[in-house]
Each structure stands twice: as C-alpha cells, then as structure tokens.
Coordinates of C-alpha atoms and ligand atoms in Angstrom, one line a residue:
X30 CA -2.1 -18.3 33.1
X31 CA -2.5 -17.7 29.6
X32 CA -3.4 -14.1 28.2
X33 CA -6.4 -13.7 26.2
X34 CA -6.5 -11.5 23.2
X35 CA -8.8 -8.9 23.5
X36 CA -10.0 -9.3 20.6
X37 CA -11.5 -12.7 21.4
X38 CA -13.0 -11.3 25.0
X39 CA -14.6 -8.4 23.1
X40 CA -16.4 -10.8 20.3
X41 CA -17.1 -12.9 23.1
X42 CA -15.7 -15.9 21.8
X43 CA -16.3 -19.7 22.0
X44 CA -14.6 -20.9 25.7
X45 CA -14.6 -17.2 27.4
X46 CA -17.3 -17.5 29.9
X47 CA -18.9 -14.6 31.8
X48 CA -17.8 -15.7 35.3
X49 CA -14.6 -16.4 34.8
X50 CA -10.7 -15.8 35.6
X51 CA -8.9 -14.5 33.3
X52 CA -5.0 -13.1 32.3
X53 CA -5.0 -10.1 29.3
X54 CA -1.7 -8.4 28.7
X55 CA -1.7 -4.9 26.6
X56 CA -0.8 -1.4 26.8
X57 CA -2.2 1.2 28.9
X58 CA -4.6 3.9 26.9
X59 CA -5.9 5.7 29.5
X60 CA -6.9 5.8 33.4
X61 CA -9.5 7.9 35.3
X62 CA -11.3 7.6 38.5
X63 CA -11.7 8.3 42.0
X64 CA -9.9 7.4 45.3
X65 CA -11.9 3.9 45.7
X66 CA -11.8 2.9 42.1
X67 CA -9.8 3.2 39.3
X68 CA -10.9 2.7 35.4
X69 CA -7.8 1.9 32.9
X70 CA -8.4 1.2 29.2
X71 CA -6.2 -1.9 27.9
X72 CA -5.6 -2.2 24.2
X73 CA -3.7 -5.3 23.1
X74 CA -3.6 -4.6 19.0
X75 CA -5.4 -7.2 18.3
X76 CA -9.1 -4.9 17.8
X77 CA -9.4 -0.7 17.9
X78 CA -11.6 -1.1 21.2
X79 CA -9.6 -1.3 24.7
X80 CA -10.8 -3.8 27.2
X81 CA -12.0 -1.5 30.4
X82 CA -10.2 -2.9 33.3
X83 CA -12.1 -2.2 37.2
X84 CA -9.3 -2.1 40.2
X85 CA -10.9 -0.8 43.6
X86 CA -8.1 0.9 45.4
X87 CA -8.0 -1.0 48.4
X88 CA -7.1 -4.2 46.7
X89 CA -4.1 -3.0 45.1
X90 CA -0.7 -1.1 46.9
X91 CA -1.0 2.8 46.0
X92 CA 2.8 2.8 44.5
X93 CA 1.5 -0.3 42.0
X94 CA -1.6 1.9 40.8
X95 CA 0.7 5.4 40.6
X96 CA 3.0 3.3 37.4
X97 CA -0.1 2.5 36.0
X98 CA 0.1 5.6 33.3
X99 CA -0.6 5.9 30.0
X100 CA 1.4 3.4 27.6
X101 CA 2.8 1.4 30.3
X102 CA 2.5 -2.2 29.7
X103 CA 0.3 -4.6 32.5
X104 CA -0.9 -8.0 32.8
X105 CA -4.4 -8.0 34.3
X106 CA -5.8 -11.1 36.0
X107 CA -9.3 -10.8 37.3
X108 CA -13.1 -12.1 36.5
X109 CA -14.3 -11.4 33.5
X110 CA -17.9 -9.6 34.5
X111 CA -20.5 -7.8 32.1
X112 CA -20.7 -4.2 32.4
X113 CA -22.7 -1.3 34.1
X114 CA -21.0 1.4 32.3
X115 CA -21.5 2.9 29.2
X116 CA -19.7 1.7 26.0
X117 CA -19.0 -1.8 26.9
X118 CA -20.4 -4.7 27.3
X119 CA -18.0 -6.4 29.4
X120 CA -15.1 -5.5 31.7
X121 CA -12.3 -7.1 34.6
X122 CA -12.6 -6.9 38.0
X123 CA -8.6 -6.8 38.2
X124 CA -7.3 -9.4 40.9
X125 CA -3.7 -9.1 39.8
X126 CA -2.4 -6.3 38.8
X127 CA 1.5 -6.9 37.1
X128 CA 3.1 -3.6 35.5
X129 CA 5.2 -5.7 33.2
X130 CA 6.9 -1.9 31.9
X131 CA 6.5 1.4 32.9
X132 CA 6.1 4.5 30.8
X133 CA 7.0 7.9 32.1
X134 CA 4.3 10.2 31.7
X135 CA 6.7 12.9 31.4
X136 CA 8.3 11.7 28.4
X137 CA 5.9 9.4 26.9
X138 CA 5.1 11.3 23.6
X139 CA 1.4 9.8 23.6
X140 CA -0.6 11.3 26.2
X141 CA -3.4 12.6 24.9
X142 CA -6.0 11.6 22.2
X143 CA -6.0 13.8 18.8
X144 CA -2.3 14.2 18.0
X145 CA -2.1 15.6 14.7
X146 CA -0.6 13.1 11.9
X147 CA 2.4 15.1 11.4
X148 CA 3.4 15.1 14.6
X149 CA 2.9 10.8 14.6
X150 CA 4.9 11.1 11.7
X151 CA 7.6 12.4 13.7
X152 CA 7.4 9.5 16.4
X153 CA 6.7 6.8 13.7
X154 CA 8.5 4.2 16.1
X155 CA 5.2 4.7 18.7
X156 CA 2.2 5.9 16.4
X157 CA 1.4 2.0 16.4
X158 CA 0.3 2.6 19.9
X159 CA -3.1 4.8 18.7
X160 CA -6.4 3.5 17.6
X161 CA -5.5 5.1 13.8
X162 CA -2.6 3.1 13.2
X163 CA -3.4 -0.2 15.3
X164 CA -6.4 0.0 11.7
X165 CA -4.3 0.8 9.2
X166 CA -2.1 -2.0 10.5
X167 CA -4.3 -4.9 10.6
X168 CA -6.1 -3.7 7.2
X169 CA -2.5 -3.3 5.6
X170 CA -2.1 -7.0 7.0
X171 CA -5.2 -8.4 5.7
X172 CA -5.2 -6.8 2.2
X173 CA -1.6 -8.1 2.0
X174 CA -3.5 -11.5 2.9
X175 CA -6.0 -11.5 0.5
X176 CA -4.0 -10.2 -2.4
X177 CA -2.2 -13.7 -2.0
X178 CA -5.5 -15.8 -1.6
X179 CA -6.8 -14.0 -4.6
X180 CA -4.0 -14.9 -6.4
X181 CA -3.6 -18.3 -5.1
X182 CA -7.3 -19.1 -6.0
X183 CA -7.3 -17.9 -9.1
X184 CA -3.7 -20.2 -10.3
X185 CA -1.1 -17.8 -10.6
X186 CA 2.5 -18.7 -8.9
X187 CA 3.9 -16.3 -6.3
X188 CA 7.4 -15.4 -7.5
X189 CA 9.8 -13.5 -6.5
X190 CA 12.0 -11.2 -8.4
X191 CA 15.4 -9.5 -7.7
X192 CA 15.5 -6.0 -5.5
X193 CA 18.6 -5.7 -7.0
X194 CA 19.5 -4.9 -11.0
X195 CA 20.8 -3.8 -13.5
X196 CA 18.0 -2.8 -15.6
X197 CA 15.4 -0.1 -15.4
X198 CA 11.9 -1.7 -15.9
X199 CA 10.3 1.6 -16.7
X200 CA 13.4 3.1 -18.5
X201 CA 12.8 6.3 -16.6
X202 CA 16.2 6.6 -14.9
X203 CA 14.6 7.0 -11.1
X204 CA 16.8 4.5 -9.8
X205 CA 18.5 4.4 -6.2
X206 CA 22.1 2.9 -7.5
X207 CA 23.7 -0.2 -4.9
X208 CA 27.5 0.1 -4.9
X209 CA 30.2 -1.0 -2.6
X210 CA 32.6 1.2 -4.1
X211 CA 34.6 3.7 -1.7
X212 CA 33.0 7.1 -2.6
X213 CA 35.9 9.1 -1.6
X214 CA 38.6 7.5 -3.8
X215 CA 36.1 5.7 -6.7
X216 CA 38.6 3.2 -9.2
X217 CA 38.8 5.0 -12.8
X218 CA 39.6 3.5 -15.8
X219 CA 41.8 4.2 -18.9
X220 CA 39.0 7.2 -20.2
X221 CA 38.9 8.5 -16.5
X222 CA 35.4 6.7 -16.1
X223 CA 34.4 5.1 -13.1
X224 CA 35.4 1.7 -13.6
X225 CA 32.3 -0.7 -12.5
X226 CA 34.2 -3.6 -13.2
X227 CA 35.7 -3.3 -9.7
X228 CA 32.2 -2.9 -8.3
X229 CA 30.3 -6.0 -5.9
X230 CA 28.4 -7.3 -8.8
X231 CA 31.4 -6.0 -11.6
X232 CA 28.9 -3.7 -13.4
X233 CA 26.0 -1.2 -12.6
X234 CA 23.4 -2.6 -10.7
X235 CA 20.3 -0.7 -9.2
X236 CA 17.1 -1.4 -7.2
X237 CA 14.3 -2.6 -8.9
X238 CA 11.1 0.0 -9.9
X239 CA 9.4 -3.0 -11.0
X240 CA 9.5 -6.6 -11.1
X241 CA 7.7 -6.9 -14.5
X242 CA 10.8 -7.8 -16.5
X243 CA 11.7 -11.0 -14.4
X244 CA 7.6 -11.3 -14.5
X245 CA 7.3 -11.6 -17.8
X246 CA 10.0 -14.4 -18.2
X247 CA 7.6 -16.0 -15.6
X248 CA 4.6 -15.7 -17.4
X249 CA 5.6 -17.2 -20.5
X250 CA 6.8 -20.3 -18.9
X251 CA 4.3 -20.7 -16.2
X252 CA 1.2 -18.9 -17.3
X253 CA -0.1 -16.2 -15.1
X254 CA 2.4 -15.1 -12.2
X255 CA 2.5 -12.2 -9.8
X256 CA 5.0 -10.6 -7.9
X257 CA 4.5 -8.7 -4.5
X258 CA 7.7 -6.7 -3.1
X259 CA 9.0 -3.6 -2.8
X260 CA 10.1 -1.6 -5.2
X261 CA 12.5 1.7 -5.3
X262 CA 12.1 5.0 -7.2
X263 CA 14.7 8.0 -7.0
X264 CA 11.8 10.3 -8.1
X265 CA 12.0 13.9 -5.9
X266 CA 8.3 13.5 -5.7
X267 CA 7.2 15.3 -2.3
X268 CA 2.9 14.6 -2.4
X269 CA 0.9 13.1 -0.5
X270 CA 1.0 9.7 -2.7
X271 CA 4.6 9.4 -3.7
X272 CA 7.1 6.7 -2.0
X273 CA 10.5 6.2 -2.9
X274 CA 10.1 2.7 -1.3
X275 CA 7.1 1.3 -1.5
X276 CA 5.3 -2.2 -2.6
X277 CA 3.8 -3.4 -5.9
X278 CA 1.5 -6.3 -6.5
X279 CA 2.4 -7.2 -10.0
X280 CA 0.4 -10.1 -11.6
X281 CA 1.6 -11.4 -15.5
X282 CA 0.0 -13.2 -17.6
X283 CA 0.7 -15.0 -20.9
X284 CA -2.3 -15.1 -23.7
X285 CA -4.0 -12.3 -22.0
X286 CA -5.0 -9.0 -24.1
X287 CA -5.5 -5.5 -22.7
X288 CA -9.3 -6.5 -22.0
X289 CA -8.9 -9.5 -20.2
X290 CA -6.0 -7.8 -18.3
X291 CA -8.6 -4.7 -17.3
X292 CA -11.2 -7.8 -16.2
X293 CA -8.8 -9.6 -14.0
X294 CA -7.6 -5.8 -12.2
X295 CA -11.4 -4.8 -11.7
X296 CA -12.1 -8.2 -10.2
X297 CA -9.4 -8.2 -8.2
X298 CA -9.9 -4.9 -6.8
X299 CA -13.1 -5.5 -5.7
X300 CA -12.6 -8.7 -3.7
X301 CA -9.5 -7.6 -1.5
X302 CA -11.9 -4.7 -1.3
X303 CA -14.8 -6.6 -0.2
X304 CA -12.5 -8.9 1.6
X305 CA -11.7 -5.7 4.3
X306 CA -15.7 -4.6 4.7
X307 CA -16.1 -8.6 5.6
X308 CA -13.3 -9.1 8.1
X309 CA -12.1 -5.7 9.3
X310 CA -15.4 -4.2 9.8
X311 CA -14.4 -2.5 13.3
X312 CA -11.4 -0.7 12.0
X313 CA -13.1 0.7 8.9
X314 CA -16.2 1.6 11.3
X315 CA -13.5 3.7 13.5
X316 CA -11.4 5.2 10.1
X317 CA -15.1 6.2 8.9
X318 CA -16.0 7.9 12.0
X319 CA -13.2 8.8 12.9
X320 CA -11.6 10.4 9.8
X321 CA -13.4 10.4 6.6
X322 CA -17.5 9.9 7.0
X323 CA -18.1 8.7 3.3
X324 CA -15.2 5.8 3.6
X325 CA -17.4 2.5 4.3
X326 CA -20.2 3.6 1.2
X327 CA -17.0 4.5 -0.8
X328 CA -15.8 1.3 -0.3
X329 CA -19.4 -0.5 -0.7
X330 CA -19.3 1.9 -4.1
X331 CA -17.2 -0.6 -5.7
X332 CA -18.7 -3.6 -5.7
X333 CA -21.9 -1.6 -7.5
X334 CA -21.2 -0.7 -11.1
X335 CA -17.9 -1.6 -13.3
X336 CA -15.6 1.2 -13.8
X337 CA -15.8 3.1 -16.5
X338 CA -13.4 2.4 -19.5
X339 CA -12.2 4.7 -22.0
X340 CA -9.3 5.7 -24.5
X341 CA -6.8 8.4 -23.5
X342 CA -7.8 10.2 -26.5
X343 CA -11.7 10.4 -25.8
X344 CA -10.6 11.5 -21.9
X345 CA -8.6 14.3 -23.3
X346 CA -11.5 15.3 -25.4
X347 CA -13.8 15.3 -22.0
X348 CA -11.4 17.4 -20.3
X349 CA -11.1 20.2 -23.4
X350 CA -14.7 20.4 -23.6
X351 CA -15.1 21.2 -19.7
X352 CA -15.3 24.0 -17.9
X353 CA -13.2 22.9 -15.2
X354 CA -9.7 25.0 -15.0
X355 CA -6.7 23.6 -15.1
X356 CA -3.2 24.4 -13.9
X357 CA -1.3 22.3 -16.5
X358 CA -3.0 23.5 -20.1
X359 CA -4.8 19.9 -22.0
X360 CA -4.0 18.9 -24.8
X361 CA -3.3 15.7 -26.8
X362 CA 0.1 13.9 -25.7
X363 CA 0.4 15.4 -21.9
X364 CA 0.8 13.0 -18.9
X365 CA -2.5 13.6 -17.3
X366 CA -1.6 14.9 -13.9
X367 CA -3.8 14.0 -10.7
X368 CA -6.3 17.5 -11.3
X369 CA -7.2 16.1 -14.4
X370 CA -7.3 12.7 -13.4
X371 CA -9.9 13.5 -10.1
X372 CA -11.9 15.8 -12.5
X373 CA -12.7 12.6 -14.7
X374 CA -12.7 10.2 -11.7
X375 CA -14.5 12.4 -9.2
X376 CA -16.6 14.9 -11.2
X377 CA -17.2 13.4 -14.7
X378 CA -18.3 10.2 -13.8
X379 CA -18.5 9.7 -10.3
X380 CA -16.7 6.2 -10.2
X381 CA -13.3 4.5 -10.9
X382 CA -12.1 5.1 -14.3
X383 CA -9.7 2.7 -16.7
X384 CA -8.1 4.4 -19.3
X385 CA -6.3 2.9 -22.5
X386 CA -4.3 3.8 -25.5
X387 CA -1.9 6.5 -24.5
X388 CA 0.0 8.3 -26.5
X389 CA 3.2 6.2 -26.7
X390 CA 5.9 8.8 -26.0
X391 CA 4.7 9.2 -22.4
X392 CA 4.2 5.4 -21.8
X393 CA 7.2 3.0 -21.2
X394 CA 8.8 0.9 -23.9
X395 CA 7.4 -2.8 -23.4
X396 CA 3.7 -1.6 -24.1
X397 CA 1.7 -3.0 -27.2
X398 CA 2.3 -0.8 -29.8
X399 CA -1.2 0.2 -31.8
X400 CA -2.0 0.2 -35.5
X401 CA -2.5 4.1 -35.5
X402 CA 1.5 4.3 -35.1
X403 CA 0.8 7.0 -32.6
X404 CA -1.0 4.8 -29.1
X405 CA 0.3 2.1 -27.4
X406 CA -2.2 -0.1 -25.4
X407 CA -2.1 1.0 -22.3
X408 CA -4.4 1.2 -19.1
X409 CA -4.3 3.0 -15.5
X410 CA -6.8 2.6 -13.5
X411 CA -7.6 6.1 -11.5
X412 CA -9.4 5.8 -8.1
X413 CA -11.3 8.5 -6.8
X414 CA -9.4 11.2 -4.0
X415 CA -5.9 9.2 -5.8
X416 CA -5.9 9.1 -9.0
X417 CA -3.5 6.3 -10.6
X418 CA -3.9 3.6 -8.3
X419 CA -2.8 0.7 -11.1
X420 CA -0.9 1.5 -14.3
X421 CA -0.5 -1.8 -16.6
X422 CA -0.4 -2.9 -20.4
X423 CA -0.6 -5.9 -22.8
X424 CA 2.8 -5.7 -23.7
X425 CA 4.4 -5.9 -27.2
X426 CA 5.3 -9.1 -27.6
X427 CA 6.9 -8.7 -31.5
X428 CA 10.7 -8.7 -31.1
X429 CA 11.3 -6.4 -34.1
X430 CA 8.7 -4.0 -33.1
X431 CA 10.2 -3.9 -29.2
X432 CA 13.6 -3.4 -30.9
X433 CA 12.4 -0.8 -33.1
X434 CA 10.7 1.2 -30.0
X435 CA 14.3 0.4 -28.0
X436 CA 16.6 1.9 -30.2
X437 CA 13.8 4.7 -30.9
X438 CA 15.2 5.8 -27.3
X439 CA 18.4 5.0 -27.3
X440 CA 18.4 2.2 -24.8
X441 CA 21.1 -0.5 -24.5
X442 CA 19.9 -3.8 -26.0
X443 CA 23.2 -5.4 -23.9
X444 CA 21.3 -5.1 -20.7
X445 CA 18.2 -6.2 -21.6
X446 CA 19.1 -9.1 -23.8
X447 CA 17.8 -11.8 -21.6
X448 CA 14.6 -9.9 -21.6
X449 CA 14.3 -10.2 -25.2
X450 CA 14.9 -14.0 -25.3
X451 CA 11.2 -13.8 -24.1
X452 CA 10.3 -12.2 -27.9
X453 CA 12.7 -14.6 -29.3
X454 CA 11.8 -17.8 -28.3
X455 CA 8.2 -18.6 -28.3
X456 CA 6.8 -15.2 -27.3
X457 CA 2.8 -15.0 -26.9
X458 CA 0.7 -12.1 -26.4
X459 CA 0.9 -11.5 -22.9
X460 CA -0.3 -8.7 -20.5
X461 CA 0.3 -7.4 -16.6
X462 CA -0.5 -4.6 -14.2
X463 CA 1.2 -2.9 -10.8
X464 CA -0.9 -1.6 -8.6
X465 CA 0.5 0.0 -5.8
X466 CA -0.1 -1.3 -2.3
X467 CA 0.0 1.7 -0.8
X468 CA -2.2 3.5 -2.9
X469 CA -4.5 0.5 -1.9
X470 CA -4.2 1.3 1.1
X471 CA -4.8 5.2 1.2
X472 CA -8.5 4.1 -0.6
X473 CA -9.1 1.7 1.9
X474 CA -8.0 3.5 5.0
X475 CA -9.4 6.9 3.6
X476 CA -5.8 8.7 5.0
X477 CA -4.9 11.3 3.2
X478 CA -1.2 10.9 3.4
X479 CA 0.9 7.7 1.8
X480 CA 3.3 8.6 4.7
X481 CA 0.6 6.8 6.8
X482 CA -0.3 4.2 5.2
X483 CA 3.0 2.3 5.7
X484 CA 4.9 1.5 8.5
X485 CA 8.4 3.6 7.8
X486 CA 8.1 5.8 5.2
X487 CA 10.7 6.6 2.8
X488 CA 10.3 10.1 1.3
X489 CA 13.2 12.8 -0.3
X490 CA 15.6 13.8 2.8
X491 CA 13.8 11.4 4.8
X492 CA 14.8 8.0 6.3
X493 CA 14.2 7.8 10.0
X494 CA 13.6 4.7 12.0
Ligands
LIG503 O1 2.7 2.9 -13.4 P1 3.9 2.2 -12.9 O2 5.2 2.9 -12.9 O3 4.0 0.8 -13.6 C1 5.0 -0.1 -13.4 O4 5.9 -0.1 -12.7 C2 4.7 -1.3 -14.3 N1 6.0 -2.1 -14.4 C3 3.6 -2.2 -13.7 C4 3.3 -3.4 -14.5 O5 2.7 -3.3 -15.5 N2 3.7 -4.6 -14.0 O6 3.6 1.8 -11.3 C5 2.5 1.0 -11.0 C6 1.8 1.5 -9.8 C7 1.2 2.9 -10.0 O7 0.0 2.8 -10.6 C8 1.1 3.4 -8.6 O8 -0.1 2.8 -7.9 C9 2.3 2.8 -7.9 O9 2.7 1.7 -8.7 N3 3.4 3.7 -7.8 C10 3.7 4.3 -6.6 N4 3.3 4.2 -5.4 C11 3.8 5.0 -4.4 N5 4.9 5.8 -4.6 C12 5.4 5.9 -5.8 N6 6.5 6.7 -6.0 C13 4.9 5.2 -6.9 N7 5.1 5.0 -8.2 C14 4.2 4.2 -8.7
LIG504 MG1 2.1 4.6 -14.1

C-alpha cells in the first residue's frame, strides 16, 4: 500500500476519507500509555505536527511494541478515525504495525524534548529529527524556491558562476586557496617561490566570495541575471552570523542605478518574505511559539512601510548625536559594526534600514565612485536583531576610473583583465546586490545562531559531518 504523507492526512486532503485504510511511514517522536493501549507520535518531515498513532496491546505481539522507541522508524497501516483526544483532529487505529528500523534508546541522542541548540549542534547529522529543524528545513527549502520564482518572473537568467578562481571579488584576501600541490615537498622556482605553474589549474586559483565578477559579464550581455551558490570566506569571524561557507543570491543588472537597485532588493525581500507567511504558516506558527514570540508580526512588519533610506554620512551623524554608548568610538570613515547598525535599525527607526554612499576606503573596488571624491555609491540593507543582511552597489562602470581605484590599491590588473573587457567594450551603467541566504534565514526563522540556519555549518576549527 502506498504511504501517505502526513502532511496531506493532517490538512485533510482531497481523496483521504475519514473511514478509511491507510499506510504512513515516519519516525517515532514519542510513546506513552497504559497496558491495553499505547499512543506513539509519527512525524514524517513533511509538517511540524506528528500524526497520533492508536495500537491496543492485544492486537499487536509485546516484543513488536517494546522496539517501538523513540526515533525508530515504522510503517503504520490502520483506519484513519477522527479523534477523542486533545490536540488532534484525527488519528490511526494501527492494524499493522512494521518497525522498518530500530533505534536504541540507550544510545539514541534524541530522547527527550528541549535539547539545547548547542548540544544539536553537536549531533548536526540527527537535529533534523526535531520539530525546530524539520521548520527551518522546509522554510530554507521554500525561500530557496521562491527566490528562483521571483527571479524567474521578473526576467532575469539563472546563471551560474565558478566556485573556483583566481580572483578575489571583494579584494579582501579571505580566500580558502584549492591546490593539488604536495604540502610537504611544494615545487620552488628559480627565486625559491612556490612555483604555481606546476599547480592543477597552473596558477593560483581560490574559491569564490562572490559571483559578481562572472555576474557582471552576464549582465551586460543578457540584461539582468542572478546567481545563487555558495560562496567561501577565510574570515576568523566566530559570531553568531558569520559562515565560512555559506550561499549568496546575487542578482545583476545592466542600466540599473543605485535606486532602482534598492527598489528591486526591497521588493524582493518582501515577497520571498510574504511568500513563507503564505505557504509555511505551521512552521513559523511553531518557531513563534516556540522560540521567538514577536517572529510572525516581525515578518508581517515588512510588508507595512518601506525601509528607511539614508547616506552613510547622515547615519554617522544619527549615531554621534545619540546617547547610546558604543564599544567601537563613531566617527566618519569606520565600518559600522553590528551595535551601531541595531541601534539605527532597532532603536532609531524601528524598521529595516538601506544605507548609501560609504566612504570609499571601507567599500570594495568595483563600487560607483561619487562626485565628492570621498563616497562611493553604495548600499547595505540592515535587518533588525542582524544587521547587514544585503550589501550591494551600482558599480563603476568608467574603465579609467575602475583603473584608477585598482592601482590606488595595488591590485593586479593581469588577473582581472577579462573583468575589465566589461568597461572596455560597451560598458553601461549597471548595478547588483548579495544578500546572504542565511542571513535570510536567521530573519525568517527568528534563530539566533547562523550555525542553525543551515544544514552543516562551516565555522573556524569546525568541519564536521
Ligand atoms: O557585502 P558582501 O561582502 O558583498 C558581496 O559579496 C558583493 N559581491 C555582493 C554583490 O554586490 N553582488 O556580502 C553580501 C552578503 C552580506 O550582506 C551578508 O548578508 C552575506 O553576504 N555574508 C555572509 N553571510 C554569512 N557568513 C559570512 N561570512 C558572510 N559574509 C557576507
Ligand atoms: Mg558587505
């Protein structure tokens, strides 16, 4: 017989009659009851609710019932009847009874409910198995979803640019380097260098922080594109919202200027946010009661007003003239770190915030320089209980001026000449943002932690699973 996802029994769908026989297959949450009956919770993944399962003890052999423990894995045939009890509206007077695996409850890590998140940090491999993750799962999947149908809707072209390189997008030297070179006896050559020419690829090659470059070349052939991969930084960054692998939405597009760039991310933003209120209601329902109370209004929040835009420069100016202490001092030309960043999201104005023109020296070198000689145009988009949730630019699309700014800092026009072709040959004003998927995730989740957000997190001195 075939199984029916639990989902579909719960919602009660189209073909799924009161009355009738029917197979589920799922995982074993928990079992309680008495000597005549027993009541085991089966969750499939496929909704945060587990489908209560009914077996009186005298239709089923003792030693069958005694592997039914929590996480082992059964397939349940029985009528599908509504409920007495408390909680749910339907349930399965089990016929069959199949323990398809058994867990031992003396090693199975999961046996009782409230494990703190470090711990199901340590036994990533299983944390799939609680109600928490099973909803940051499906709403990972389905913002991954609608990012595409956004995108796809709206006539930009999916493409897909290289993990590995040889340049650094952001020309801030946090790249993980890809070699096959023997580490214990490395080729030298005549000046005592290591000699890349004997490398796989014959040169230096990286993974990717960004697939803007390659994006841009798409752009200005195809229009507007976006890219949606992982990406790689070597940054020793051990917070709650750092990765050192983690995935980036980057859309591109040609004869688009800082505004309409900010217009597209807004909209965007709010339909993939909108997208999870309308088909993952369940799962933010259980995050909100679960684990953050103000999640679902927080989420309604941004469909309500647009965010707030403003210059660098008048954001510094809100932050000197408040009372609010800092750690790191303000002043004109820092990197805004995340306490000032929440004090303008989450205190000043109570909503997201965009800010543009940043000082140039702290932005990277493809931005639109600004007339003032001193800005480049800029924008990150700061989310509240985050902070930078998208950073972005129109980009300067004036070889001499992108020259200029390159040898500024020193950095070697060689690799980056096929970039440049871009500015050579029928460049056009163009703009693009990254907005990290994870940090999309910890907003629309509520977690606290990027660590649990993604499946297998990659962090400093960590790699497992
Ligand atoms: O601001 P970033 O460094 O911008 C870029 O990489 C540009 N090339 C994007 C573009 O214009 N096409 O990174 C973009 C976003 C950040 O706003 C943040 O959301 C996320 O990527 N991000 C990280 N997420 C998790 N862990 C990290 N270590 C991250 N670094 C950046
Ligand atoms: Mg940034």
């Amino acid at each position: 017989m075939k199984n029916i996802r639990i989902y579909d029994i719960l919602k009660q769908k189209e073909g799924i009659e009161i009355g009738s026989v029917i197979n589920v297959k799922g995982w074993v949450r928990t079992k309680r009851g008495n000597s005549a009956v027993n009541f085991i919770a089966l969750n499939d993944g496929s909704i945060v609710h587990s489908l209560q399962i009914v077996a009186d003890t005298e239709k089923f052999d003792a030693e069958l019932l005694k592997k039914v423990t929590t996480g082992a894995c059964l397939s349940v045939t029985g009528k599908l009847v509504a409920s007495m009890g408390k909680g749910q509206s339907v349930e399965i007077q089990a016929e069959q009874i199949e323990v398809l695996g058994t867990a031992d409850p003396e090693k199975y890590p999961l046996q009782k409910k409230g494990h703190s998140m470090e711990f199901l940090r340590e036994i990533a491999h299983l944390r799939f198995r609680t109600n928490y993750f099973g909803c940051v799962m499906r709403l990972r999947h389905a913002m991954a979803f609608a990012i595409h149908q956004y995108f796809n809707d709206h006539g930009f072209v999916y493409m897909h640019t290289p993990l590995i390189t040889g340049a650094d997008a952001e020309g801030a030297g946090e790249m993980f380097q890809v070699t096959t070179l023997d580490l214990e006896n490395l080729p030298r050559n005549e000046s005592g260098k290591v000699d890349y020419t004997k490398d796989f690829f014959g040169k230096i090659t990286s993974l990717t922080v960004s697939g803007q470059l390659n994006g841009e070349l798409g752009a200005l052939a195809l229009g507007k594109i976006y890219t949606f991969g992982p990406t790689f930084r070597a940054e020793n960054s051990n917070t709650p919202r750092h990765l050192a692998e983690f995935w980036m939405i980057e859309p591109e597009m040609a004869f688009y200027d800082i505004t309409d760039n900010m217009d597209l991310a807004e909209d965007f933003i709010r339909y993939v946010v909108k997208y999870a209120l309308e088909h993952n209601p369940d799962d933010l329902q259980f995050l909100n009661d679960m684990f953050d109370k103000g999640l679902i209004e927080r989420l309604q929040h941004v469909d309500k007003e647009p965010f707030q835009r403003l210059t660098y420069s008048e954001g510094i100016d809100i932050l000197l003239q408040s009372k609010h202490k800092f750690e790191v001092p303000v002043k004109w030309g820092i990197d805004l770190q995340s306490e000032h960043e929440r004090f303008l999201v989450e205190q000043h104005f109570g909503k997201p915030v965009i800010l543009t023109d940043y000082p140039k020296e702290i932005k990277a070198f493809y931005m639109k320089q600004n007339d003032d000689g001193r800005t480049v145009r800029g924008m990150d988009i700061l989310f509240p209980k985050i902070g930078e949730i998208i950073g972005g630019s129109e980009r300067e699309s004036d070889l001499d001026k992108l020259l200029g700014i390159m040898r500024e800092r020193n950095m070697n026009e060689d690799i980056l000449d096929w970039y440049l072709d871009t500015r050579r040959f029928g460049t056009a004003p163009h703009s693009g943002f990254g907005l990290g998927f994870e940090r999309l995730m910890l907003f629309v989740t509520g977690m606290a932690n990027i660590r649990d957000v993604i499946p297998f997190p990659r962090t400093p001195q960590n790699a497992e699973f």
